[in-house]
Amino acid sequence: MTKTFPSLEKNRIKVLLLEGLHPLAIDRMTEEGYVVEAHNRAFDEEELLEAIPNVHVLGIRSKTLITEKILERAENLLAVGAFCIGTNQVDIDAACERAVPVFNAPYSNTRSVAELVIAEIIMLFRGLFDKIRQAHGGRWKKSAQGSEEVRNKTLGIVGYGHIGRQVSVLAEALGMRVLYYDIIDRLSMGNATPVMELRDLLEQSDLVTLHVPGTRDTEGMMGRREFGYMRDGAHFINASRGSVVDMEALREALTSGKLAGAAVDVFPEEPKSKEDPFITPIQNLPNVILTPHIGGATQEAQRNIGLEVAGKLIRFTNLGSTEGAVNFPNEVLADLRGHHRILHVHQNVPGVLQQVNAIFAEANINIAAQTLRNHGEVGYLIVDINHVVDPEMVARIGAMPETIRVRVLG
Ligand code: NAI
């Protein structure tokens, strides 16, 4: 594997973009002056094995698998951009071991999810889903029964992160009172009030909406007991992860009349493709809004993902900045400001910094700025110097047994 990377002119940087990325992302990379090849489909293993040795920057969505076998062949690969939310399709540890940061766009669709939740809050309080269904069936159910305004109702938000906070702001603008529960202290938005126990939130809310991650800790966090704590006739929304809710318990709460209604966007088992059937215990209930995991699926989110990931790839390629990399030491780096920069990825063991600095000292080179960040087994050393970088010095750093990769910028 190539360990040393000299500074490359932009028109020698080859970018391969797969799976029909947003045109803005392709334009952004092209305008940067890189050589961009874009395809509307995923590459299978064979195609990728053939293409990858010459690629410096790879952009994919969720269908292209980046396995260790692919990374083994990716001699020139500097970075991978996953133009989506998750990075399960990439062997991120194997990428890290080869000094390849992986970037994604975890928060590009925050607003989209929050807006769907707000729409569902109003729909649930007005019993709209059943009224729409009846009207389509030719039945005129004109009635104020079970139909309420959201103003002055109490909204309970479980998980006060990016989405939870956006929902909080929008809900307050509608005149709702907001309570939230999180496992870490989160600053309140507006007049939202934190509660210390999940149970308190469940007991006090007219509608509970979940915005927690899908972790071992949150698995089944809403079960029979928790639905039991909720107010009679309350509503429930889950647009977080399917694993968080016991669906049989939710069905019971809905059919027994404990809950007035629910809106669910995510399920413990979701179809892998559009052709696969979709089955859930809460189908065919008049008070349930079901959506096919589309909380974050909007044009704006796609656009944001394209721009966000393209921006991260460009900042890494041009500056070495790794902000937002999922598998790599994170470091925000500014412009080179006329300096030359050496990016040294190495095994995170004692003595590396000393060795590198000794090489600089022997070459009589003054260091303008230096930063070291670690992530697990890997260290990322960034050194800015005023001097043109001597290839022999780079070769010496590259020859250190702890060196995984050394790249020069400027
Ligand atoms: P985030 O990481 O910004 O916020 C999650 C919050 O939940 C954090 O404040 C965290 O401290 C809190 N939390 C973690 N464990 C908790 C627990 N046991 N009890 C209470 N709070 C807990 O995440 P973000 O971006 O707000 O996303 C929230 C959820 O929405 C995630 O599950 C994500 O996968 C999902 N999502 C769903 C989409 C859809 O299409 N329906 C699209 C985007 C995200």
JSON list of N, CA and C in Angstrom, two decimals, residues 2 72 81 105 116 128 132 244 269 389 394 399 408:
[
{"chain": "A", "resi": 2, "resn": "THR", "atom": "N", "xyz": [0.47, 2.26, -0.81]},
{"chain": "A", "resi": 2, "resn": "THR", "atom": "CA", "xyz": [1.25, 3.49, -0.88]},
{"chain": "A", "resi": 2, "resn": "THR", "atom": "C", "xyz": [1.13, 4.23, 0.45]},
{"chain": "A", "resi": 72, "resn": "GLU", "atom": "N", "xyz": [-8.59, -2.92, 0.37]},
{"chain": "A", "resi": 72, "resn": "GLU", "atom": "CA", "xyz": [-7.27, -3.50, 0.11]},
{"chain": "A", "resi": 72, "resn": "GLU", "atom": "C", "xyz": [-6.72, -3.01, -1.23]},
{"chain": "A", "resi": 81, "resn": "GLY", "atom": "N", "xyz": [-17.18, 9.34, 0.86]},
{"chain": "A", "resi": 81, "resn": "GLY", "atom": "CA", "xyz": [-18.35, 10.12, 1.25]},
{"chain": "A", "resi": 81, "resn": "GLY", "atom": "C", "xyz": [-19.57, 9.24, 1.13]},
{"chain": "A", "resi": 105, "resn": "ALA", "atom": "N", "xyz": [-23.83, 12.44, 6.38]},
{"chain": "A", "resi": 105, "resn": "ALA", "atom": "CA", "xyz": [-24.59, 13.68, 6.63]},
{"chain": "A", "resi": 105, "resn": "ALA", "atom": "C", "xyz": [-25.71, 13.37, 7.62]},
{"chain": "A", "resi": 116, "resn": "LEU", "atom": "N", "xyz": [-42.63, 16.64, 9.50]},
{"chain": "A", "resi": 116, "resn": "LEU", "atom": "CA", "xyz": [-43.59, 15.53, 9.41]},
{"chain": "A", "resi": 116, "resn": "LEU", "atom": "C", "xyz": [-44.26, 15.32, 10.77]},
{"chain": "A", "resi": 128, "resn": "LEU", "atom": "N", "xyz": [-57.82, 13.26, 11.76]},
{"chain": "A", "resi": 128, "resn": "LEU", "atom": "CA", "xyz": [-57.93, 13.50, 10.32]},
{"chain": "A", "resi": 128, "resn": "LEU", "atom": "C", "xyz": [-57.84, 12.23, 9.47]},
{"chain": "A", "resi": 132, "resn": "ILE", "atom": "N", "xyz": [-60.40, 11.42, 6.49]},
{"chain": "A", "resi": 132, "resn": "ILE", "atom": "CA", "xyz": [-59.96, 11.39, 5.09]},
{"chain": "A", "resi": 132, "resn": "ILE", "atom": "C", "xyz": [-60.37, 10.05, 4.45]},
{"chain": "A", "resi": 244, "resn": "VAL", "atom": "N", "xyz": [-37.37, 0.79, 19.12]},
{"chain": "A", "resi": 244, "resn": "VAL", "atom": "CA", "xyz": [-37.64, 1.49, 20.39]},
{"chain": "A", "resi": 244, "resn": "VAL", "atom": "C", "xyz": [-39.01, 1.11, 20.96]},
{"chain": "A", "resi": 269, "resn": "GLU", "atom": "N", "xyz": [-39.26, -4.30, 11.81]},
{"chain": "A", "resi": 269, "resn": "GLU", "atom": "CA", "xyz": [-38.88, -4.95, 10.54]},
{"chain": "A", "resi": 269, "resn": "GLU", "atom": "C", "xyz": [-39.43, -4.15, 9.38]},
{"chain": "A", "resi": 389, "resn": "VAL", "atom": "N", "xyz": [8.10, 21.49, 1.26]},
{"chain": "A", "resi": 389, "resn": "VAL", "atom": "CA", "xyz": [8.34, 20.19, 1.89]},
{"chain": "A", "resi": 389, "resn": "VAL", "atom": "C", "xyz": [9.34, 19.38, 1.06]},
{"chain": "A", "resi": 394, "resn": "VAL", "atom": "N", "xyz": [9.78, 13.59, 3.80]},
{"chain": "A", "resi": 394, "resn": "VAL", "atom": "CA", "xyz": [8.49, 12.88, 3.77]},
{"chain": "A", "resi": 394, "resn": "VAL", "atom": "C", "xyz": [8.76, 11.38, 3.69]},
{"chain": "A", "resi": 399, "resn": "ALA", "atom": "N", "xyz": [8.77, 6.10, 6.19]},
{"chain": "A", "resi": 399, "resn": "ALA", "atom": "CA", "xyz": [9.49, 4.85, 6.51]},
{"chain": "A", "resi": 399, "resn": "ALA", "atom": "C", "xyz": [9.36, 4.45, 7.97]},
{"chain": "A", "resi": 408, "resn": "VAL", "atom": "N", "xyz": [1.03, 15.29, 1.81]},
{"chain": "A", "resi": 408, "resn": "VAL", "atom": "CA", "xyz": [1.49, 16.67, 1.82]},
{"chain": "A", "resi": 408, "resn": "VAL", "atom": "C", "xyz": [0.50, 17.55, 1.09]}
]
